[in-house]
CSV table of C-alpha atoms in Angstrom, one decimal:
chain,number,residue,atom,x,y,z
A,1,UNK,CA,-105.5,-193.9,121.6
A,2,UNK,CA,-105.5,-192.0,118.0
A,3,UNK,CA,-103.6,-194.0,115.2
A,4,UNK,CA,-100.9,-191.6,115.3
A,5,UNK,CA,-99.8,-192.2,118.9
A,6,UNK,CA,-100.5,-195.7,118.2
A,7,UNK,CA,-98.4,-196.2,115.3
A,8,UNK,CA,-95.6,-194.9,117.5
A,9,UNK,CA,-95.6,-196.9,120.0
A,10,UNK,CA,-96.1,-200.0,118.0
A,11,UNK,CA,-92.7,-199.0,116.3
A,12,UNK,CA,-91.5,-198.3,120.0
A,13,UNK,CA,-92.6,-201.9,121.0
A,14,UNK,CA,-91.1,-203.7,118.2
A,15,UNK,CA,-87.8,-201.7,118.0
A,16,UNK,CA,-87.5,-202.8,121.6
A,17,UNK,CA,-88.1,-206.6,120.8
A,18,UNK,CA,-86.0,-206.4,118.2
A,19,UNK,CA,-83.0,-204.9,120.1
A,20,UNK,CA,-83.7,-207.5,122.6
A,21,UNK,CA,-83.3,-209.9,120.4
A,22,UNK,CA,-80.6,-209.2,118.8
A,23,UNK,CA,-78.4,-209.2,121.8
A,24,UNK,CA,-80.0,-212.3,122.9
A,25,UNK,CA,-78.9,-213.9,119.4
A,26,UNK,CA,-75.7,-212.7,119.5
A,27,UNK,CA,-75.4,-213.9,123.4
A,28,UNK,CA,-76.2,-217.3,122.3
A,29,UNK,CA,-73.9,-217.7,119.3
A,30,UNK,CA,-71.1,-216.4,121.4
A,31,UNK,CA,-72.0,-218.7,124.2
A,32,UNK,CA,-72.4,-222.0,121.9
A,33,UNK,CA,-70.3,-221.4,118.7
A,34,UNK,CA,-67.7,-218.4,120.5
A,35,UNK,CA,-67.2,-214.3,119.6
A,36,UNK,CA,-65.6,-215.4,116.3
A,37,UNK,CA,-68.4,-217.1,115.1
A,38,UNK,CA,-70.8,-213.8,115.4
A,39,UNK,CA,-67.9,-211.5,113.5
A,40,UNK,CA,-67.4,-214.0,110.7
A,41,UNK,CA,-71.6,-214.2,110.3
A,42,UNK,CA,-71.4,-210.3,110.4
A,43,UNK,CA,-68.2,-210.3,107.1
A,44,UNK,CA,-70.8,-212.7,105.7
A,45,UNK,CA,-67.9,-215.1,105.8
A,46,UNK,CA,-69.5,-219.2,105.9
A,47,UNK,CA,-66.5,-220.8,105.0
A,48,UNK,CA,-66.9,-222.8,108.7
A,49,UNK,CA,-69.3,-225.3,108.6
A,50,UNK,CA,-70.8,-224.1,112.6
A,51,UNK,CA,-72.0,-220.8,110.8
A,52,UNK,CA,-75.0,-222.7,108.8
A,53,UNK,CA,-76.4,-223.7,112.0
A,54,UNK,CA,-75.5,-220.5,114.0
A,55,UNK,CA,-76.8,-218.2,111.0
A,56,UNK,CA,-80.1,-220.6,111.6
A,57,UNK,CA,-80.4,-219.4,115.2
A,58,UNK,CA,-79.6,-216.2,114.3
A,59,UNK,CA,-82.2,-215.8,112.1
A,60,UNK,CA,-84.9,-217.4,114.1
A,61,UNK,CA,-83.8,-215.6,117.2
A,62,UNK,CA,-82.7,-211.7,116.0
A,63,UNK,CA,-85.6,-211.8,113.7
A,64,UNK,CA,-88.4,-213.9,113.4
A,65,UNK,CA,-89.3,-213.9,117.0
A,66,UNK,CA,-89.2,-210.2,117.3
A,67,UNK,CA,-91.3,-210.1,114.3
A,68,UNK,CA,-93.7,-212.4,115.7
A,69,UNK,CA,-93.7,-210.8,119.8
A,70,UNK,CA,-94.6,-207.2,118.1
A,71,UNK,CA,-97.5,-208.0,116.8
A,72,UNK,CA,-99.0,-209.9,119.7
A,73,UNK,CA,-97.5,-207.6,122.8
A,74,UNK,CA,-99.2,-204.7,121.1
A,75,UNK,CA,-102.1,-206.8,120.2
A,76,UNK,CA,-103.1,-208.1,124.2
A,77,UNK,CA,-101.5,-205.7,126.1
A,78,UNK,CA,-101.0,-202.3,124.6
A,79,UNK,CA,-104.1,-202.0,122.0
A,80,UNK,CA,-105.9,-204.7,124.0
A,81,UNK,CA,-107.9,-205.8,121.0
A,82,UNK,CA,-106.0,-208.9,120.0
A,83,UNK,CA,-109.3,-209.5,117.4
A,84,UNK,CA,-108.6,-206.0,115.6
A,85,UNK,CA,-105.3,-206.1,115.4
A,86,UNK,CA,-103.9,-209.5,114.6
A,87,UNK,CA,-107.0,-210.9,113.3
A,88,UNK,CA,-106.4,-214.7,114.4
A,89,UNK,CA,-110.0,-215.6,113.4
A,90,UNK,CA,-110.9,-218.5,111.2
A,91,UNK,CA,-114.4,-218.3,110.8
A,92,UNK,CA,-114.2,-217.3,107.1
A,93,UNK,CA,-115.3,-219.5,103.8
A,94,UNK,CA,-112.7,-222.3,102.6
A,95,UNK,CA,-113.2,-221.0,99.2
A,96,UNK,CA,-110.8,-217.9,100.2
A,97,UNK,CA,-108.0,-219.6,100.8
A,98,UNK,CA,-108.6,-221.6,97.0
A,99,UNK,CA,-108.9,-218.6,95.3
A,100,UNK,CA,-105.8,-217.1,97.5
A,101,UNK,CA,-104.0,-220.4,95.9
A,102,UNK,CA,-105.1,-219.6,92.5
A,103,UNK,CA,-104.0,-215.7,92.6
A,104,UNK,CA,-100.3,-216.6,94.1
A,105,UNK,CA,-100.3,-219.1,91.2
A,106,UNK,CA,-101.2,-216.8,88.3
A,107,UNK,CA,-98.8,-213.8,90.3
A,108,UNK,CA,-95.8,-215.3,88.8
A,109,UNK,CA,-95.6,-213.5,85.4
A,110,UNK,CA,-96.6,-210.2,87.4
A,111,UNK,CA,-94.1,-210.6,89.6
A,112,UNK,CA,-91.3,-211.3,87.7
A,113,UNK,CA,-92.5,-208.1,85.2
A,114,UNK,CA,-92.2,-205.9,88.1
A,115,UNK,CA,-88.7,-207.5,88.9
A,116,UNK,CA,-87.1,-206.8,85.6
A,117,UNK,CA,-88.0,-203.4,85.7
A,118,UNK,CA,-86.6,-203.0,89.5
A,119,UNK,CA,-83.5,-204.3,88.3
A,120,UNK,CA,-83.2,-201.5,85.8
A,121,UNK,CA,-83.5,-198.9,88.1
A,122,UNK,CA,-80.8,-196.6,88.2
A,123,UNK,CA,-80.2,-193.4,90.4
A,124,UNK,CA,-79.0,-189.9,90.0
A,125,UNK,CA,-75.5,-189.7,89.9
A,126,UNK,CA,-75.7,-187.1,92.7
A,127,UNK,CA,-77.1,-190.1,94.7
A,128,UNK,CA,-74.5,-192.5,93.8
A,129,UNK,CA,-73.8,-193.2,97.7
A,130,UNK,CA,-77.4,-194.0,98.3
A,131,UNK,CA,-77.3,-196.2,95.1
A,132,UNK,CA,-74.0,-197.8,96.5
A,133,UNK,CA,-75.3,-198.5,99.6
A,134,UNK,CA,-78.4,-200.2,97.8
A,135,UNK,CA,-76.2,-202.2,96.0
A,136,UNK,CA,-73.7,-203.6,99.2
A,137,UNK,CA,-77.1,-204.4,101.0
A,138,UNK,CA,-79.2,-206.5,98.4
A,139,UNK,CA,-76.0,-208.1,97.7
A,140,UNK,CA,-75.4,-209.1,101.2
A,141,UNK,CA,-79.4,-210.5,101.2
A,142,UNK,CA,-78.6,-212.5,98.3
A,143,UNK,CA,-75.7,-214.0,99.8
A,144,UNK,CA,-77.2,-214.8,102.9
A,145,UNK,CA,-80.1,-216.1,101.1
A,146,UNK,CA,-77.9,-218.5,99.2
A,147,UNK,CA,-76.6,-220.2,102.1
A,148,UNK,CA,-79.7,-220.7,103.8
A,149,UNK,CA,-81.0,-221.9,100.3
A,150,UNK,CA,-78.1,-224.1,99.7
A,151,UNK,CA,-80.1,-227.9,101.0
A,152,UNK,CA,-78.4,-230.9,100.3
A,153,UNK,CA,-80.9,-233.4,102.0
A,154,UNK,CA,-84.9,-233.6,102.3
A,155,UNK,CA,-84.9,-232.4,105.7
A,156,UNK,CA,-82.6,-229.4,105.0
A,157,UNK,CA,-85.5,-228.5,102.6
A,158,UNK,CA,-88.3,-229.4,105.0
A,159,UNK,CA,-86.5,-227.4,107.5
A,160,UNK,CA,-86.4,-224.3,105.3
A,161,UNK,CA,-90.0,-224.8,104.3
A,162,UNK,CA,-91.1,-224.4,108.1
A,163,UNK,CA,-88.3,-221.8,109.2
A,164,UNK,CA,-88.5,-219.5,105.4
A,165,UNK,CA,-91.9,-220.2,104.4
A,166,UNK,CA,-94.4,-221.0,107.4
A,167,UNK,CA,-92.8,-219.2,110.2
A,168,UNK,CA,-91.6,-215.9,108.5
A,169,UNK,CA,-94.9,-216.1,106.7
A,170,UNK,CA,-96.8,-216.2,110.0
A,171,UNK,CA,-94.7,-213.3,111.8
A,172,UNK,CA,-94.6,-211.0,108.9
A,173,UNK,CA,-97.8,-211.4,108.7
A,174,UNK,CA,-99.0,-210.6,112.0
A,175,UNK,CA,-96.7,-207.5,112.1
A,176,UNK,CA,-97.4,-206.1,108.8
A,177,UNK,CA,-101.1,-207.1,107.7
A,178,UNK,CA,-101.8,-208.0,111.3
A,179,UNK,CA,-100.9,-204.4,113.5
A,180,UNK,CA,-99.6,-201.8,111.1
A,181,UNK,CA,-102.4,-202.3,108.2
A,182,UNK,CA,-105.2,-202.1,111.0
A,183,UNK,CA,-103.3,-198.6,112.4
A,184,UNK,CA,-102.9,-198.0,108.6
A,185,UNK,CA,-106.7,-198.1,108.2
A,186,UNK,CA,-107.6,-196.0,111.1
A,187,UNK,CA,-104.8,-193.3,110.5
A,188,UNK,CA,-105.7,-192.7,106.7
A,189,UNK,CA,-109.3,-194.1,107.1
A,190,UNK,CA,-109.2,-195.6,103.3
A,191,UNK,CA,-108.8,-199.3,102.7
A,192,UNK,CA,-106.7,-198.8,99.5
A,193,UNK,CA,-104.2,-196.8,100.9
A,194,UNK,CA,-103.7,-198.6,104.0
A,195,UNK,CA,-103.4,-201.5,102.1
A,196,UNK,CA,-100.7,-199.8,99.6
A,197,UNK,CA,-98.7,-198.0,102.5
A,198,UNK,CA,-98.4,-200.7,104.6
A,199,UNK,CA,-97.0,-202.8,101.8
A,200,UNK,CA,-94.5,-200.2,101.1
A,201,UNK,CA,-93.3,-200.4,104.4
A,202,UNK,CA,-93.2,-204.1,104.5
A,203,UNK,CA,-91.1,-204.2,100.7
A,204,UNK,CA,-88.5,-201.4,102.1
A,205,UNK,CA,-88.6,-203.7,105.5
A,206,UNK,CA,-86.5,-206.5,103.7
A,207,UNK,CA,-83.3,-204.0,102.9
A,208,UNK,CA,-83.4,-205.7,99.1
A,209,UNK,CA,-84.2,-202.4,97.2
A,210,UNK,CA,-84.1,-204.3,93.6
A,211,UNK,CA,-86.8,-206.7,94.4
A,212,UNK,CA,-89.1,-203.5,96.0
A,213,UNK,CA,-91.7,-203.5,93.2
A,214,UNK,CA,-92.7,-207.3,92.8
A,215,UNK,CA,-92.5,-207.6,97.0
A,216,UNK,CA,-95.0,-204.3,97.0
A,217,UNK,CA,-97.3,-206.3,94.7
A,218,UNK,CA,-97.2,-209.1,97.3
A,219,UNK,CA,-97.8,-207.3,100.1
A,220,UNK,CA,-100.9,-205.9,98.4
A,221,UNK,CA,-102.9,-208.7,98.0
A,222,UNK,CA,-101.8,-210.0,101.1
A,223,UNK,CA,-103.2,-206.8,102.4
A,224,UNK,CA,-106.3,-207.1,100.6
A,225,UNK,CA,-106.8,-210.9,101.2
A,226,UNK,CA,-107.0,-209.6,105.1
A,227,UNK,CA,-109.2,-206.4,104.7
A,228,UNK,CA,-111.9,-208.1,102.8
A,229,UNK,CA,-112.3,-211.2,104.9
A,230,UNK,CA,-111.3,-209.7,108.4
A,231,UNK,CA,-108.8,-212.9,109.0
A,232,UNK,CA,-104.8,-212.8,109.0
A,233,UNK,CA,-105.0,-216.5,107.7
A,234,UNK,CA,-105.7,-215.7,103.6
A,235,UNK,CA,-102.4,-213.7,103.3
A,236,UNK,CA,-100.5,-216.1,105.9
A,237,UNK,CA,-101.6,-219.0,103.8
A,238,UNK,CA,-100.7,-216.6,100.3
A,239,UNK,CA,-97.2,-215.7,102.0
A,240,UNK,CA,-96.7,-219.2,102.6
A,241,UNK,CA,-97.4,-220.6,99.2
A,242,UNK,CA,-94.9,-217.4,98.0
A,243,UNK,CA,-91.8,-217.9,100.2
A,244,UNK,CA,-92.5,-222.0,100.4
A,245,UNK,CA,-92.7,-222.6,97.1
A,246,UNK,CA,-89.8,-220.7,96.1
A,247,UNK,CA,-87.7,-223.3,98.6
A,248,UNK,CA,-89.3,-225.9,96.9
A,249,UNK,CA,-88.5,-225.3,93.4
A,250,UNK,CA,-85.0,-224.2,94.7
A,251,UNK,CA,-84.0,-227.7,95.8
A,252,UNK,CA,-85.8,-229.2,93.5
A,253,UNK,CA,-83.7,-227.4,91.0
A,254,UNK,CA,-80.2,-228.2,93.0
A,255,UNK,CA,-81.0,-231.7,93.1
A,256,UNK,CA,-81.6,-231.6,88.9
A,257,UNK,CA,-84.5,-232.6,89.3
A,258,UNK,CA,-86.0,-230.0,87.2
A,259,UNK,CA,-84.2,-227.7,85.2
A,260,UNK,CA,-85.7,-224.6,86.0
A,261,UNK,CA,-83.7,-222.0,87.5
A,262,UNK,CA,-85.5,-220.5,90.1
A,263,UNK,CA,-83.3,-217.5,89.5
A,264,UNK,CA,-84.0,-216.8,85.7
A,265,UNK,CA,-85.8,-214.0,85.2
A,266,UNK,CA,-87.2,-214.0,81.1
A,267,UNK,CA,-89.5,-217.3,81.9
A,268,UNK,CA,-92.8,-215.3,80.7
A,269,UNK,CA,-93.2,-213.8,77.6
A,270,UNK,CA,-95.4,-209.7,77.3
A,271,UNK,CA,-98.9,-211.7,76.3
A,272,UNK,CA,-98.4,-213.7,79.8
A,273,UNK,CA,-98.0,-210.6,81.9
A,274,UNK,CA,-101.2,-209.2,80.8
A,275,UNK,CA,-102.9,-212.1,81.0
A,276,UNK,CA,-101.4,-212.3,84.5
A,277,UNK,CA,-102.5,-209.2,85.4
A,278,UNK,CA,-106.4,-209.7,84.0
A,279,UNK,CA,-106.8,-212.9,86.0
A,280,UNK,CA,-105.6,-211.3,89.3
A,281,UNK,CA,-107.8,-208.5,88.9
A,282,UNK,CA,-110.8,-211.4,88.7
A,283,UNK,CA,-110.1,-213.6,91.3
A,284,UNK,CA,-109.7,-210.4,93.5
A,285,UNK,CA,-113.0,-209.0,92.9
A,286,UNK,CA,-114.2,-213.2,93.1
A,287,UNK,CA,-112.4,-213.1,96.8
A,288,UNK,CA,-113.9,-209.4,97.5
A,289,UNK,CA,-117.2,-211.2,96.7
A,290,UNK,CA,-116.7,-214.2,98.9
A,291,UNK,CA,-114.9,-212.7,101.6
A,292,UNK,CA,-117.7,-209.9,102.1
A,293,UNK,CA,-120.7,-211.9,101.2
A,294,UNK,CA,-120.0,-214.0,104.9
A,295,UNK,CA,-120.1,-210.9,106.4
A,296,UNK,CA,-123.6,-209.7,105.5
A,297,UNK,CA,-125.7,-210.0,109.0
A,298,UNK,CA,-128.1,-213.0,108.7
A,299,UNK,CA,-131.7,-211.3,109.6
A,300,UNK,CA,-133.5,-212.0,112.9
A,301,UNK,CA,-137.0,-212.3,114.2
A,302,UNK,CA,-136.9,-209.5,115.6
A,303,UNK,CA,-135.4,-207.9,112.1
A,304,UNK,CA,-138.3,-209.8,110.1
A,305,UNK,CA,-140.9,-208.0,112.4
């Protein structure tokens, strides 16, 4: 199949999942919780203490599955090269996943750069609707985010751990990095801008338009952690720390045990940005050197004769 053909029906297989699960979600809420409960979720209202779980389900059900089927169907049984395009292997060195640690670590003043500069964005007036829009929907992520976030015991962190970081990290993954990035590579036939298109996609994917530029950076070096060691595992383990971490520190904070804010965004002062950005660029090329070293073929008798 040529890339384009195959990006299009890997859109076609996910859309599909995706519709299917969404009805299936919405069939189960209405069969456990009732009709009423899947109209309040909808006005975003969580005043009734069944939509917590039900929103749960929801989200597990409408998207994370989906996410996760995409990737795979296409993988075994449209593509039938599960190895090129989800990439499960794990023979790669340890070190990668270190220095992935090490890179989400020092990404923090990067990231929150780029998301005080997306915050600032403001549109033409003559695309006031657009802008409008833009608005209604990241505000209706943040709110939904908040009650997911909102843990009042150790397990309802745990829980979000698994559900927010592990899970979603391991189907975004395998959709984004896993599929599109490999039909991304063999469409464009450059690394760089596979890497760079595919995490556009996967930053507009999350309908929170203010938080595009740091999510883009994300997706990057998720998209080069795969690339340059040929396993989705680096960037599942990088998403993980991302997403996890951010739960963490969340009820960490709601539980006073620390005081801070997970939601301030003037932690970093301009000297730590650069030197953010410096480090990065190191323990990239450090991984690049790693990741590619494994793959250089070990020589044979044969090759020695």
């Amino acid at each position: 199949m040529s890339p384009g053909l195959q990006f299009l029906l890997f859109v076609v297989v996910f859309t599909a999942i995706f519709i299917i699960g969404n009805l299936l979600g919405i069939a189960i809420i209405t069969v456990v919780y009732g009709l009423n409960m899947v109209m309040e979720i909808a006005q975003l209202n969580f005043t009734n203490p069944q939509s917590i779980p039900a929103l749960y389900i929801l989200q597990v059900v409408t998207t994370t599955i989906p996410i996760f089927l995409a990737p795979v169907i296409f993988g075994y049984w449209v593509a039938r090269d599960p190895a090129e395009y989800i990439k499960p292997t794990i023979r790669i060195p340890w070190m990668l996943f270190v220095v992935a640690f090490f890179v989400m670590l020092i990404s923090s003043p990067l990231i929150e750069f780029l998301s005080n500069i997306n915050q600032q964005m403001v549109l033409p007036e003559w695309l006031g609707g657009l802008e409008r829009w833009m608005k209604e929907s990241e505000e209706s992520a943040r709110r939904m985010t908040a009650v997911l976030l909102n843990m009042q015991t150790l397990w309802d962190c745990i829980k979000n751990v698994l559900l927010i970081g592990l899970l979603t990290a391991i189907a975004e993954e395998f959709l984004f990095r896993g599929g599109m990035q490999t039909i991304m590579q063999k469409w464009t036939k450059n690394t760089h801008v596979a890497i760079w298109v595919t995490a556009a996609i996967f930053s507009a994917f999350h309908m929170e338009f203010y938080g595009f530029l740091p999510r883009l950076l994300l997706g990057a070096l998720f998209g080069y952690f795969v690339a340059w060691s040929g396993s989705i595992w680096p960037a599942v383990w990088g998403h993980f720390l991302n997403n996890g971490s951010a739960v963490v520190i969340t009820y960490l904070y709601q539980k006073r045990y620390i005081k801070l804010n997970p939601d301030d965004t003037n932690v970093f002062s301009w000297w730590q940005y650069i030197f953010s950005l410096i480090i990065i660029i190191i323990l990239l090329l450090v991984y690049k050197k790693i990741a590619l070293g494994k793959k250089q073929p070990a020589l044979n008798g044969e090759e020695l004769g």
